[in-house]
PDB file of C-alpha atoms in Angstrom:
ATOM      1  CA  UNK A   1     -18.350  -3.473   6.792  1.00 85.00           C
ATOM      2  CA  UNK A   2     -19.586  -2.269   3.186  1.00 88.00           C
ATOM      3  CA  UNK A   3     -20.591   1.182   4.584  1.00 94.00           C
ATOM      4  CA  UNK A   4     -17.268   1.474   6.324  1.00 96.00           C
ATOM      5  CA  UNK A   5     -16.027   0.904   3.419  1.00 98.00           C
ATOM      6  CA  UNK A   6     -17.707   3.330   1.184  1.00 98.00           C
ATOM      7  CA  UNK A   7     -17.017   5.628   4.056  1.00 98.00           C
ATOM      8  CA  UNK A   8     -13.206   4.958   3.762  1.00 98.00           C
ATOM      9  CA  UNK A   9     -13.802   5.463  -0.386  1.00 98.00           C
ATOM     10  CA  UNK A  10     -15.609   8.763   0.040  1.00 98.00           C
ATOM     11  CA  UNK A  11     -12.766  10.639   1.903  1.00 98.00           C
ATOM     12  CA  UNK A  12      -9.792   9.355   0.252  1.00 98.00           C
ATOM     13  CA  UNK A  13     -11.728  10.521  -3.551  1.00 98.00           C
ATOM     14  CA  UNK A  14     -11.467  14.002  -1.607  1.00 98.00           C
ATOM     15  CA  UNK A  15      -8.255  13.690  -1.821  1.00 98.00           C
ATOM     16  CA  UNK A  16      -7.693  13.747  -5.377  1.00 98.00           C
ATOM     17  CA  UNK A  17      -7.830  16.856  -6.793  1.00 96.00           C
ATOM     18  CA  UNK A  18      -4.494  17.593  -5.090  1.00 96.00           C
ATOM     19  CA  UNK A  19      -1.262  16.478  -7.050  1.00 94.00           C
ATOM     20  CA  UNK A  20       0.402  13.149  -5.509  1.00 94.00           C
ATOM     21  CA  UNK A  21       3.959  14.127  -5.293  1.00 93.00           C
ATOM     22  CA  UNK A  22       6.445  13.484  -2.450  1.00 90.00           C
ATOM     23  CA  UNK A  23       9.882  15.525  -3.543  1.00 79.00           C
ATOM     24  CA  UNK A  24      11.908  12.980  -0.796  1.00 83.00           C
ATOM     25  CA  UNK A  25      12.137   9.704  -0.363  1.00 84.00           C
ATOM     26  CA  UNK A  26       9.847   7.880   2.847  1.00 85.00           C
ATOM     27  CA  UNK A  27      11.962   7.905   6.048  1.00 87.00           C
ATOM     28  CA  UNK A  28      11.305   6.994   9.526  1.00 86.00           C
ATOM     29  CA  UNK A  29      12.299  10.561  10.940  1.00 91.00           C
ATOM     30  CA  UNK A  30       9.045  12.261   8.448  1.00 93.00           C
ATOM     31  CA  UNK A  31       7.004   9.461   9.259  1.00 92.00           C
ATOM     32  CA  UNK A  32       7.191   9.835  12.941  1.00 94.00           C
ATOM     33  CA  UNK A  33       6.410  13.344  11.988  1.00 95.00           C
ATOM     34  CA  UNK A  34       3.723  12.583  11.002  1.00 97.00           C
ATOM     35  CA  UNK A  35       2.170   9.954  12.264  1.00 96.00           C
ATOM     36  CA  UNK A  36      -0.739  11.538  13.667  1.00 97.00           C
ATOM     37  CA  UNK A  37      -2.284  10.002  10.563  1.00 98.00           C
ATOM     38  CA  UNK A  38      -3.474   6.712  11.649  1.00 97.00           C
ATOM     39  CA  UNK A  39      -5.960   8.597  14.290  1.00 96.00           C
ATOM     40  CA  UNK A  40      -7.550  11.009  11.443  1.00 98.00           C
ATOM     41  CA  UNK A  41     -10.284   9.471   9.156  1.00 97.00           C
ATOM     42  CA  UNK A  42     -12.002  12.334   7.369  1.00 98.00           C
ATOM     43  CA  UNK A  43      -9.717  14.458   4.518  1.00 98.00           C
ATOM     44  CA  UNK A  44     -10.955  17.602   6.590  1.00 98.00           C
ATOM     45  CA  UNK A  45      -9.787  16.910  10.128  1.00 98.00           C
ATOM     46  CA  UNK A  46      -6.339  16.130   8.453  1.00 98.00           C
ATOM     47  CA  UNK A  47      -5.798  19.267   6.347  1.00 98.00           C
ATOM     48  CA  UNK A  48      -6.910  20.769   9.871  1.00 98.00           C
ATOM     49  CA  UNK A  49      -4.579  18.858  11.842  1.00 98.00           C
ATOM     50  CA  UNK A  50      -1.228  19.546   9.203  1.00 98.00           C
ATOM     51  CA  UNK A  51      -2.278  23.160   9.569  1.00 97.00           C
ATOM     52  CA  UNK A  52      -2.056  23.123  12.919  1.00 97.00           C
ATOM     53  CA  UNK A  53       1.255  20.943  13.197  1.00 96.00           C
ATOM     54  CA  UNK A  54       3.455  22.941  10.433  1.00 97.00           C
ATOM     55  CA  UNK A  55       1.860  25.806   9.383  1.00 95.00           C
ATOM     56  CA  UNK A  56       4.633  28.229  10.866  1.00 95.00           C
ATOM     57  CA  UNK A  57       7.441  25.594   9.803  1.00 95.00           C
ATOM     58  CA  UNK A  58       9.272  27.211   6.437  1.00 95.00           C
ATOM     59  CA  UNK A  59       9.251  23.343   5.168  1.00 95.00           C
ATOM     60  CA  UNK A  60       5.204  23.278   5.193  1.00 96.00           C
ATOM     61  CA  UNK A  61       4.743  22.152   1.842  1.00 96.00           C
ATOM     62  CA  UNK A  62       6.971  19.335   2.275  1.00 96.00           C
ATOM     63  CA  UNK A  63       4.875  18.539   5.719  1.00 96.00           C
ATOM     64  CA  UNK A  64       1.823  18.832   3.538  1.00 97.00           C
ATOM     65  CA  UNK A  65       2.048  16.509   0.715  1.00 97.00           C
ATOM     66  CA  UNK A  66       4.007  13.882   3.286  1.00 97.00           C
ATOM     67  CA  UNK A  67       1.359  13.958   5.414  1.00 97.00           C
ATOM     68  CA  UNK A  68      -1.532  13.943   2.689  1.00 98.00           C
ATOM     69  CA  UNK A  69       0.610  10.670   1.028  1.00 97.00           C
ATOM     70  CA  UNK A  70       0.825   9.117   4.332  1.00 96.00           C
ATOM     71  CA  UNK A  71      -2.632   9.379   4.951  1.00 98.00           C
ATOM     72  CA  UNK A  72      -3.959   8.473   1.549  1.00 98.00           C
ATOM     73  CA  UNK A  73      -2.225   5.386   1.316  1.00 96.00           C
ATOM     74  CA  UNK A  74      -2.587   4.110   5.067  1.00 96.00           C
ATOM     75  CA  UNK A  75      -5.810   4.398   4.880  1.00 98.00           C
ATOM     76  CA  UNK A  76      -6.741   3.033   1.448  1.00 98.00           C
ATOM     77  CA  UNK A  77      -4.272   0.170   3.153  1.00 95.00           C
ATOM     78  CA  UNK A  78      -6.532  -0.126   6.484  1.00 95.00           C
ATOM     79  CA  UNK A  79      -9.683  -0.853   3.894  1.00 97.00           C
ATOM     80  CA  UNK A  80      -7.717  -3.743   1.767  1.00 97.00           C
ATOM     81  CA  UNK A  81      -6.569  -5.297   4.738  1.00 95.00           C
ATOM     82  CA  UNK A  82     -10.166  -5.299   6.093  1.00 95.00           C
ATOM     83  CA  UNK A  83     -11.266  -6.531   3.184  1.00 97.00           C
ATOM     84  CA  UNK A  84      -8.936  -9.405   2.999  1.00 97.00           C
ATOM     85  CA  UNK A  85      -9.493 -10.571   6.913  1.00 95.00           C
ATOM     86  CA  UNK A  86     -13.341 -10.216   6.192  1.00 96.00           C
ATOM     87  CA  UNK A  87     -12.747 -13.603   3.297  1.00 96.00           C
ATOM     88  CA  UNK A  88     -13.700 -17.304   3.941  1.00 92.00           C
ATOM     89  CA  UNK A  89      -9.930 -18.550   4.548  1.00 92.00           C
ATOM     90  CA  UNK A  90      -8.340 -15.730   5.572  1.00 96.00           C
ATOM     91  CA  UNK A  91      -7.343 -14.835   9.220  1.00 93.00           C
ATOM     92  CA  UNK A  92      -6.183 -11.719  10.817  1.00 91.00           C
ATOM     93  CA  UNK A  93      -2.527 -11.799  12.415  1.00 85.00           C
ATOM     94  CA  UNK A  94      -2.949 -11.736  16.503  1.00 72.00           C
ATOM     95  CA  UNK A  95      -0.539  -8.795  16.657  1.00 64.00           C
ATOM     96  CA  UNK A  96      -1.603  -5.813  15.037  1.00 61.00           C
ATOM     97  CA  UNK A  97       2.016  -4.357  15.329  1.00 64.00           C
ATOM     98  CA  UNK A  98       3.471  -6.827  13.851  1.00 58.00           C
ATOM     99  CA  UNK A  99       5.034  -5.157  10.672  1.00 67.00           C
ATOM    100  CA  UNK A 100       5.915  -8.280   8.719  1.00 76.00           C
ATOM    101  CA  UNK A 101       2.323  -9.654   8.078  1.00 85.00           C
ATOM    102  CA  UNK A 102      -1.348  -8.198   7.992  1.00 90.00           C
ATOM    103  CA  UNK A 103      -3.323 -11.925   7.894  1.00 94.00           C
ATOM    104  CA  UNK A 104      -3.032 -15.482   6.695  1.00 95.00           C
ATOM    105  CA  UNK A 105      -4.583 -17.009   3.401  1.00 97.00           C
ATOM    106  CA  UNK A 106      -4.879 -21.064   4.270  1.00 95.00           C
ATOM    107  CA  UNK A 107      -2.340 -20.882   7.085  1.00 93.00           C
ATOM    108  CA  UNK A 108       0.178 -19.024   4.640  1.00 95.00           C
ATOM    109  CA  UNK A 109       1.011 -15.447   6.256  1.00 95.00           C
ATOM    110  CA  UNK A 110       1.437 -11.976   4.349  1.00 95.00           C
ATOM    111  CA  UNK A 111       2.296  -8.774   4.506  1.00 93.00           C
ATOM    112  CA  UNK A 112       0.529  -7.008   1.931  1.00 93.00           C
ATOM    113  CA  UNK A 113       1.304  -3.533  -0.231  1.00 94.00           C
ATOM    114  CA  UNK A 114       0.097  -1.996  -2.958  1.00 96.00           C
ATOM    115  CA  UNK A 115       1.558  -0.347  -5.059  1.00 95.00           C
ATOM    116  CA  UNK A 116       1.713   1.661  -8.539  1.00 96.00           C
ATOM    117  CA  UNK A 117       3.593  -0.364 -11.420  1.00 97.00           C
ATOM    118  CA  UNK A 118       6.825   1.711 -10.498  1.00 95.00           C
ATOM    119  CA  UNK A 119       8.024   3.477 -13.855  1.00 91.00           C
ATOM    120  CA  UNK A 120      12.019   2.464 -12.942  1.00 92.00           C
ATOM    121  CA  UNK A 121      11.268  -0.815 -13.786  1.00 95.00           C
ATOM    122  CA  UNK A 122      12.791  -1.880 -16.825  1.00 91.00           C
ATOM    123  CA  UNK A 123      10.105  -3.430 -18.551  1.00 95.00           C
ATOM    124  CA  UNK A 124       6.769  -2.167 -19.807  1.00 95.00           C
ATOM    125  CA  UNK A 125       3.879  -2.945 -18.069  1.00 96.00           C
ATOM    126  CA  UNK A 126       2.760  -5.665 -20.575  1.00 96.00           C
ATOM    127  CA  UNK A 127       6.168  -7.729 -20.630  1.00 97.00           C
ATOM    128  CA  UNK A 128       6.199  -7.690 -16.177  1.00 97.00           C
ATOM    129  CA  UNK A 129       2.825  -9.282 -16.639  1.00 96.00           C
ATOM    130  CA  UNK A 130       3.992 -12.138 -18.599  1.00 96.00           C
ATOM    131  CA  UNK A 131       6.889 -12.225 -15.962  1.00 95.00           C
ATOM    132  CA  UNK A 132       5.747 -11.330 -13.053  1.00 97.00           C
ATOM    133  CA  UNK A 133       8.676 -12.791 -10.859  1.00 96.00           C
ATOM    134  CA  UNK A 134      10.957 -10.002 -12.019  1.00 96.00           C
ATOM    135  CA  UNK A 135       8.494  -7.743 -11.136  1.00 97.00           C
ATOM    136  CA  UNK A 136       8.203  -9.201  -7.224  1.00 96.00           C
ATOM    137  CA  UNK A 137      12.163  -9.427  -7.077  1.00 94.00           C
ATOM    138  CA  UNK A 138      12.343  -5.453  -8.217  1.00 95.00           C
ATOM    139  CA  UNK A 139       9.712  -4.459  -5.762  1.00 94.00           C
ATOM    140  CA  UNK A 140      11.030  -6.211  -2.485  1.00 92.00           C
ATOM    141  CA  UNK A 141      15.126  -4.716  -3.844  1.00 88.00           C
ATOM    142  CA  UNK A 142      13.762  -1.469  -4.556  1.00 88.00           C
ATOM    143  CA  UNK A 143      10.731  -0.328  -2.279  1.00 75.00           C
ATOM    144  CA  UNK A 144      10.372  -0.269   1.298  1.00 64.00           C
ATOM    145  CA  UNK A 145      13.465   1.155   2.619  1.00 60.00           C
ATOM    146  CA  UNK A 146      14.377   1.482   6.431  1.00 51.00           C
ATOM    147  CA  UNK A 147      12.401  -0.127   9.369  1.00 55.00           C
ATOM    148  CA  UNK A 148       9.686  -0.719   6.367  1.00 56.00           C
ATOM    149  CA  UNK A 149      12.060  -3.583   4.430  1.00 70.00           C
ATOM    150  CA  UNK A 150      11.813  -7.164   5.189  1.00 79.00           C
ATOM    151  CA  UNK A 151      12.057 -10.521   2.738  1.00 86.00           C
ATOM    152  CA  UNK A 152       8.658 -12.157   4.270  1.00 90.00           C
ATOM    153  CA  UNK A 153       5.919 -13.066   2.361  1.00 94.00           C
ATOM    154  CA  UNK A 154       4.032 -10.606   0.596  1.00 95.00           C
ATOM    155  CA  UNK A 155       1.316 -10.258  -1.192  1.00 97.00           C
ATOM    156  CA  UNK A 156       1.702  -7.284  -4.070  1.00 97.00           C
ATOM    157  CA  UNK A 157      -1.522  -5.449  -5.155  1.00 98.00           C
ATOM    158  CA  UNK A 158       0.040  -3.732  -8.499  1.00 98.00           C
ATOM    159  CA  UNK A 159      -1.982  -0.804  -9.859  1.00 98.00           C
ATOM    160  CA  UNK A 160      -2.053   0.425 -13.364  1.00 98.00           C
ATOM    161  CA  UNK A 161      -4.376   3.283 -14.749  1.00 97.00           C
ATOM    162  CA  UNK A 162      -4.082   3.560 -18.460  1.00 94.00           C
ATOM    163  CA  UNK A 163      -3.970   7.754 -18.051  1.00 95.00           C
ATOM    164  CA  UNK A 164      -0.970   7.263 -16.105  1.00 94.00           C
ATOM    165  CA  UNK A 165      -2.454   8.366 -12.681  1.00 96.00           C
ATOM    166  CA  UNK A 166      -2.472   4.871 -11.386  1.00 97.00           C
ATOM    167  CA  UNK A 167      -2.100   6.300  -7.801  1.00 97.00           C
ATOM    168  CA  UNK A 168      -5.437   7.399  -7.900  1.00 98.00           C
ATOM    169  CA  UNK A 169      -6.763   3.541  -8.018  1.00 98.00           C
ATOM    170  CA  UNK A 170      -5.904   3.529  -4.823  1.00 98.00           C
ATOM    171  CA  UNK A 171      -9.383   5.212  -3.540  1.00 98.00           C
ATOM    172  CA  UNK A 172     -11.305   2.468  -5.692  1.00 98.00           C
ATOM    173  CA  UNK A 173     -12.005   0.423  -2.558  1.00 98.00           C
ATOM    174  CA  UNK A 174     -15.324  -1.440  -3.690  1.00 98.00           C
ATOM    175  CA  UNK A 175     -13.515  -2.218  -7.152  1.00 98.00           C
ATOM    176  CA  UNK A 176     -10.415  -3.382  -5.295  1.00 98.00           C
ATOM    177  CA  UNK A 177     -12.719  -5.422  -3.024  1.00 98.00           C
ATOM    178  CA  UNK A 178     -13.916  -7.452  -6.329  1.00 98.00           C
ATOM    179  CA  UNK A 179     -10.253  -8.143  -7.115  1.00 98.00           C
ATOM    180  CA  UNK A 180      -9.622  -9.303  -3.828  1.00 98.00           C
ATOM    181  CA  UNK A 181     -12.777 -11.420  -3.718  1.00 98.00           C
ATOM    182  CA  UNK A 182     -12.178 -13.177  -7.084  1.00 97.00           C
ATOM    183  CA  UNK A 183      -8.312 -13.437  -6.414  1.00 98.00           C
ATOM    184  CA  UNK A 184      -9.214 -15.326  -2.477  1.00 97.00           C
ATOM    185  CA  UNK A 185     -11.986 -17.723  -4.379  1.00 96.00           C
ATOM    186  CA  UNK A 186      -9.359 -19.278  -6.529  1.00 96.00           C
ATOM    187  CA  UNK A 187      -6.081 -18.934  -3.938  1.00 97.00           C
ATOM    188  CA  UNK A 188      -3.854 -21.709  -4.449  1.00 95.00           C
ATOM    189  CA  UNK A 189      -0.417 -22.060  -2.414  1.00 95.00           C
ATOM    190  CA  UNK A 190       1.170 -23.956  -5.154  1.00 95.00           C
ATOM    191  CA  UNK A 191       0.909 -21.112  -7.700  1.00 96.00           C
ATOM    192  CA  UNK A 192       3.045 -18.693  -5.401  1.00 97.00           C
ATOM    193  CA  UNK A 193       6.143 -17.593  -6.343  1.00 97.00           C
ATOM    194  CA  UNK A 194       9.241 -18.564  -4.306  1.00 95.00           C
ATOM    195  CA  UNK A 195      12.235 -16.363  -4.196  1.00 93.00           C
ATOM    196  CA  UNK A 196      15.378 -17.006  -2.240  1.00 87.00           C
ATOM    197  CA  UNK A 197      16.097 -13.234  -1.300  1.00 83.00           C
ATOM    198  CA  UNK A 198      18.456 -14.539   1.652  1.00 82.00           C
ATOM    199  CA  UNK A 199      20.492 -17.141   2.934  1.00 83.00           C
ATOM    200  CA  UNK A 200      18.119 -18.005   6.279  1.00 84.00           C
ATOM    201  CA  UNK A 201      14.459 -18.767   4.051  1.00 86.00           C
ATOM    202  CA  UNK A 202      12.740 -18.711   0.793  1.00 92.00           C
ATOM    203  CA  UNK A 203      10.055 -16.275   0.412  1.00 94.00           C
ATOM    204  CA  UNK A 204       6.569 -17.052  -0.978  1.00 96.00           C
ATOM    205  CA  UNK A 205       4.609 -14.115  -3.368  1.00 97.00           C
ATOM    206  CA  UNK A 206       2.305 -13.055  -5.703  1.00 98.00           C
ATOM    207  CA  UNK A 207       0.971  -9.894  -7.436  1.00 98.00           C
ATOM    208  CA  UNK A 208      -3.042  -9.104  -7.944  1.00 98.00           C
ATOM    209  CA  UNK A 209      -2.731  -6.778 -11.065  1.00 98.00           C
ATOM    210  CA  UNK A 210      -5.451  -3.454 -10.592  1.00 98.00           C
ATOM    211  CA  UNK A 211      -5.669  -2.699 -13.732  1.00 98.00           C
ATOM    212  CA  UNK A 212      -7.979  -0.061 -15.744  1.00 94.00           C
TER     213      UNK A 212
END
């Protein structure tokens, strides 16, 4: 798994050097657009493939950095999640489809995301780390809109660079496999936070802070 790994790590640092910026908001209609990403693993065979999709289309650049975003972050996604079901404890979901959890840590399912501590938030990044619930209640309100939003567990990843560019931590797959590692090793279900976000079950969730 380690050299798929530093496989995964190689091409997404390739994507770097371009600016991260999305100028719209994530919707199903762009996403179905583009969701030729999930097939494409090298940063060469995608620029390639956008090219070929939008290249006469007068809203390219918009296809461009959506598709580049898309890609960056399913894919650094597709490594954490491998990482995860690869841990003593954890277990795979049967149904890879199924868009409200990735795998099971002691019989307790999640959906995982990471994320970049979102600059909205009202409070700096040291205060949401002494209170992390408001962070997790802000998060699950305020990200993942459309066929992406559900209250089931989840399990935040929260990144935070101290240049600002904490996107980029994203494509620090062996350093986020540490995290993972130590955070696993010492899982306890009684240190989750539980948030009742609606009337039919309480949710269960917890934040691994990225931080460099």
């Amino acid at each position: 798994m380690k050299n798929e790994l530093l496989q995964i790590q190689s091409e997404l640092q390739k994507r770097l050097s371009i600016p991260y910026q999305w100028n719209r908001k994530q919707n199903d209609f762009l996403d179905n657009k583009t969701n030729f990403i999930y097939r494409i693993k090298t940063f060469e065979n995608l620029l390639a493939e956008v090219d070929k999709q939008f290249k006469s289309n007068k809203n390219f650049q918009m296809y461009f950095d959506y598709s580049l975003n898309r890609w960056f972050n399913f894919w650094s996604a597709y490594a954490v999640e491998k990482i995860f079901c690869s841990l003593p404890n954890v277990k795979p979901v049967f149904n890879q489809r199924d868009r409200l959890k990735d795998f099971s840590i002691n019989g307790i399912t999640f959906d995982h995301k990471t994320t970049v501590f979102p600059r909205r938030f009202n409070l700096t990044f040291e205060q949401a780390k002494q209170n992390p619930l408001s962070l997790i209640e802000w998060l699950y309100l305020n990200q993942s809109k459309q066929k992406r939003k559900h209250y089931h567990n989840r399990l935040f990843i929260v990144l935070f660079s101290s240049d600002g560019e904490h996107w980029k931590l994203k494509a620090e797959i062996i350093w986020l496999k540490e995290l993972i590692e130590n955070y696993v090793s010492q899982f306890e279900s009684n240190k989750l936070f539980s948030l009742q976000l609606n009337k039919e079950f309480k949710t269960l969730s917890d934040i691994i802070w990225a931080v460099k």
